[in-house]
C-alpha atoms as one frame of an Amber mdcrd trajectory, in Angstrom:
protein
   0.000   0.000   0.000   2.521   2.360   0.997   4.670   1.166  -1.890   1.697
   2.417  -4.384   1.110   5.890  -2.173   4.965   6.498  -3.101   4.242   5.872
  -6.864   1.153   8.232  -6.906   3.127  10.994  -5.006   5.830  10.617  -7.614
   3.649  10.356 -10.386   1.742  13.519  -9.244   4.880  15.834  -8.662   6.354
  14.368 -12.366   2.816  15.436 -13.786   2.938  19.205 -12.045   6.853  19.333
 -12.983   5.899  18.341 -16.449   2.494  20.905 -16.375   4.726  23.755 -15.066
   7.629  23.348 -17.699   4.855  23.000 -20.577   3.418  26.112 -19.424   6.577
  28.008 -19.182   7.050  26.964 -22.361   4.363  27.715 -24.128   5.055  31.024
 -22.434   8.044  31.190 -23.922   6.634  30.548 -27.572   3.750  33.206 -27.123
   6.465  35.696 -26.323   8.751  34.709 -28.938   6.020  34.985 -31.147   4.485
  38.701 -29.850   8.600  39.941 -30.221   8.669  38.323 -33.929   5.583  40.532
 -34.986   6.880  43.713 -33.217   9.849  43.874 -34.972   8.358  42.908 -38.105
   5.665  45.700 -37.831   8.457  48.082 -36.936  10.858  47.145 -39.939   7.612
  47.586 -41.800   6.398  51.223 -40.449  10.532  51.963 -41.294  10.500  51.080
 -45.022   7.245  53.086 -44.756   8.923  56.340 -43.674  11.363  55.570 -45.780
   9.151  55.693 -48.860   7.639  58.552 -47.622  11.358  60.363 -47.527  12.029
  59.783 -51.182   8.872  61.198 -52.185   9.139  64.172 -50.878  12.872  64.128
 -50.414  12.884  67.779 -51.950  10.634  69.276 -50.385  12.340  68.152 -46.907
  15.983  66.853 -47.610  18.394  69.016 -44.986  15.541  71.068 -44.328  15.708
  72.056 -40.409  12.328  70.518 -40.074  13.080  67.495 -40.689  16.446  67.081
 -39.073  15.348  68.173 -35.591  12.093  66.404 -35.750  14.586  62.983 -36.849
  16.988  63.533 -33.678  14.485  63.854 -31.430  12.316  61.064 -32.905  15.665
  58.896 -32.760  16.033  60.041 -28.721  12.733  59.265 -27.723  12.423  55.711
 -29.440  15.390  54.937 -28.009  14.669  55.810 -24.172  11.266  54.009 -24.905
  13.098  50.920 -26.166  15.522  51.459 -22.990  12.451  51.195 -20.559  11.693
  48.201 -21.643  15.128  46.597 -22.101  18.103  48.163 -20.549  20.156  45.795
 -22.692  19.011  47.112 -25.418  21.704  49.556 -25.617  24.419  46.721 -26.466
  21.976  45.579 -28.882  21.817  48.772 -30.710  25.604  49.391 -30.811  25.781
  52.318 -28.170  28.721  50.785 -26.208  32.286  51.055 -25.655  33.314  47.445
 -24.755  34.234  47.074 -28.271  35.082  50.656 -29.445  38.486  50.176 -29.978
  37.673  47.431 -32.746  34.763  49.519 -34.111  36.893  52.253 -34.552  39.525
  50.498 -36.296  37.094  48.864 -38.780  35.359  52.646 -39.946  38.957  53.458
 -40.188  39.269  51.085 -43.343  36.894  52.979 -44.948  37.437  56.937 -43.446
  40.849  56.767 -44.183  40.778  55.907 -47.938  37.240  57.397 -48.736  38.471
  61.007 -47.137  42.167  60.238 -49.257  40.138  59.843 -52.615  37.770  63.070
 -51.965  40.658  65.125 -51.629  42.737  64.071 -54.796  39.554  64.387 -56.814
  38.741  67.614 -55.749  41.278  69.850 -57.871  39.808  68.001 -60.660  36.099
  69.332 -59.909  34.935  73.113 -60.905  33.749  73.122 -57.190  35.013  76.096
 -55.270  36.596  76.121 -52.198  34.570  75.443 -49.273  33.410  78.238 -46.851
  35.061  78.713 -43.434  32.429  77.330 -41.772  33.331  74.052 -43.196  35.640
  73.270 -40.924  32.528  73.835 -38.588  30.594  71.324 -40.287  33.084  69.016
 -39.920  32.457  68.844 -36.518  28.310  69.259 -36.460  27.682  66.722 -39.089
  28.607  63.858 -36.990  25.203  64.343 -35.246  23.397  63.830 -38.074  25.382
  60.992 -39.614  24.717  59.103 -35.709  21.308  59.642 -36.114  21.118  58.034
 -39.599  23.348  54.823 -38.257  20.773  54.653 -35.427  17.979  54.773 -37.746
  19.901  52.106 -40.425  21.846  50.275 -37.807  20.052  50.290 -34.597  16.565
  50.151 -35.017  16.267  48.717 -38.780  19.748  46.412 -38.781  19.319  45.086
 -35.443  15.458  44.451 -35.959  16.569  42.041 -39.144  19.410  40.368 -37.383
  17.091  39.370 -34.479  14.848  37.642 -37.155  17.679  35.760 -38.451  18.197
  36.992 -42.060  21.623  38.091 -41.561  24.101  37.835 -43.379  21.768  38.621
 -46.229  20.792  41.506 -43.787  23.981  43.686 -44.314  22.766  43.898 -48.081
  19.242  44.766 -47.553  19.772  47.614 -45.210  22.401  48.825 -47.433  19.716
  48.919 -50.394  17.446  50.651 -48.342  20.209  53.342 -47.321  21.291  53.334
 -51.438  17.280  53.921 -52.325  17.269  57.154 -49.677  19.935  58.590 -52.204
  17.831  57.723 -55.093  16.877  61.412 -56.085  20.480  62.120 -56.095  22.757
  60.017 -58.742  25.886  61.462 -58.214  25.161  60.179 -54.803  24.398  56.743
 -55.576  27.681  54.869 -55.708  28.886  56.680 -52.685  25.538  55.993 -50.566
  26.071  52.176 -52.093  30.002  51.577 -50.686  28.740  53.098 -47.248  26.012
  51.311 -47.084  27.496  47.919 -48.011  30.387  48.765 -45.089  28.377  50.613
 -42.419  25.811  47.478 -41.969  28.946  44.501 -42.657  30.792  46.647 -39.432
  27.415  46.689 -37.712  27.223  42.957 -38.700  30.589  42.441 -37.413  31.256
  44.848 -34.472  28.165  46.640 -33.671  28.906  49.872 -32.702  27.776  53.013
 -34.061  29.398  55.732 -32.473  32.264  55.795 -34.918  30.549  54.405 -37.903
  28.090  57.681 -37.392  31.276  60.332 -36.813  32.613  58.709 -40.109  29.292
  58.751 -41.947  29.384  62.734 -40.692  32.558  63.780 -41.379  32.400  62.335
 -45.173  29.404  63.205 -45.702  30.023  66.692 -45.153  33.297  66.613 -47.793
  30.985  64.498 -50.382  29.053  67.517 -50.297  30.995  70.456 -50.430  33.803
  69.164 -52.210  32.859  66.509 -54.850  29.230  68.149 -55.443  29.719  71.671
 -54.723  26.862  71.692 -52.615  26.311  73.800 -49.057  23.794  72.322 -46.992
  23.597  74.428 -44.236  22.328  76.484 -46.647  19.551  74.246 -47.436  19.443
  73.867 -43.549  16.816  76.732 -42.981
């Protein structure tokens, strides 16, 4: 008798062991599912704006409002996505456990990029920049971290957590190309950054120096190889 109580009891505690691990499970599944469909409805209200930019691209392209607006869109999705994971940081390559090595990698491309603007430039009817280029130099970094948080952070990082990488370094650097659609000279340049801003990502996510790169070039693209001032387009 006591012999069968003893196989009952065990039986019973197997069955609630097994009941509680089942449900934690399927807990697990329901949430992996929910996170699956956030991100892809995010990626997918992304790509929207995204449209959106390159149809009215010159209407709003360097225009004040929509720079500011972007930064402070950027700031506030971010502490959101903080509040609820304050990992998430890590995730979205605002660290500086690997900075060294981040730095390093945009370095492949700064240094020779910023070599080959200025040997082509004699060659261009551009004028010589303004003295307030040297300004730029330092303000456009802002900008070009907001576009690798936008790129890297919240679209990048979104695909790599549904698995699609590595095909996901040449996706998001389509979608960066296609922003620089209404501007061909701008093409092949917006296609090499892309292609190496989301493989470093890929690689060493981190986008503090991958945006101070992005900044700084883009700011000598612009007054140097296309002649253009964009503060002047700024207001």
């Amino acid at each position: 008798m006591k012999f069968h109580q003893w196989n009952k009891t065990i039986a019973n505690l197997w069955s609630a062991q097994h009941n509680h691990l089942a449900g934690k499970l399927n807990s697990m599944q329901a949430r992996d599912h929910m996170n699956i469909k956030k991100d892809l409805i995010e990626i997918l209200i992304f790509l929207v704006f995204v449209v959106l930019y390159v149809i009215f691209q010159k209407e709003i392209s360097g225009k004040y409002y929509f720079i500011i607006p972007a930064i402070i869109l950027c700031g506030l999705s971010l502490r959101w996505d903080y509040r609820a994971d304050n990992h998430i940081l890590k995730t979205y390559g605002i660290r500086t456990d690997n900075l060294k090595e981040a730095t390093r990698r945009s370095g492949v491309l700064f240094g020779p990029m910023a070599i080959a603007i200025l040997v082509i430039f004699p060659f261009t009817d551009n004028p010589r920049p303004p003295p307030y280029f040297y300004f730029t130099i330092f303000l456009d970094p802002i900008w070009g971290l907001t576009q690798q948080f936008m790129f890297q952070s919240f679209f990048h990082s979104r695909l790599l957590k549904l698995g699609v990488a590595p095909w996901s370094i040449f996706i998001c650097a389509l979608v960066f190309t296609f922003v620089h659609l209404n501007s061909e000279k701008l093409l092949s340049f917006a296609l090499i950054g892309g292609v190496f801003f989301s493989y470093s990502f890929y690689r060493c996510p981190n986008i503090l120096p991958l945006g101070i790169a992005h900044g700084i070039l883009g700011a000598m693209v612009y007054y140097l190889l296309l002649g253009k001032d964009p503060l002047k387009h700024f207001f």
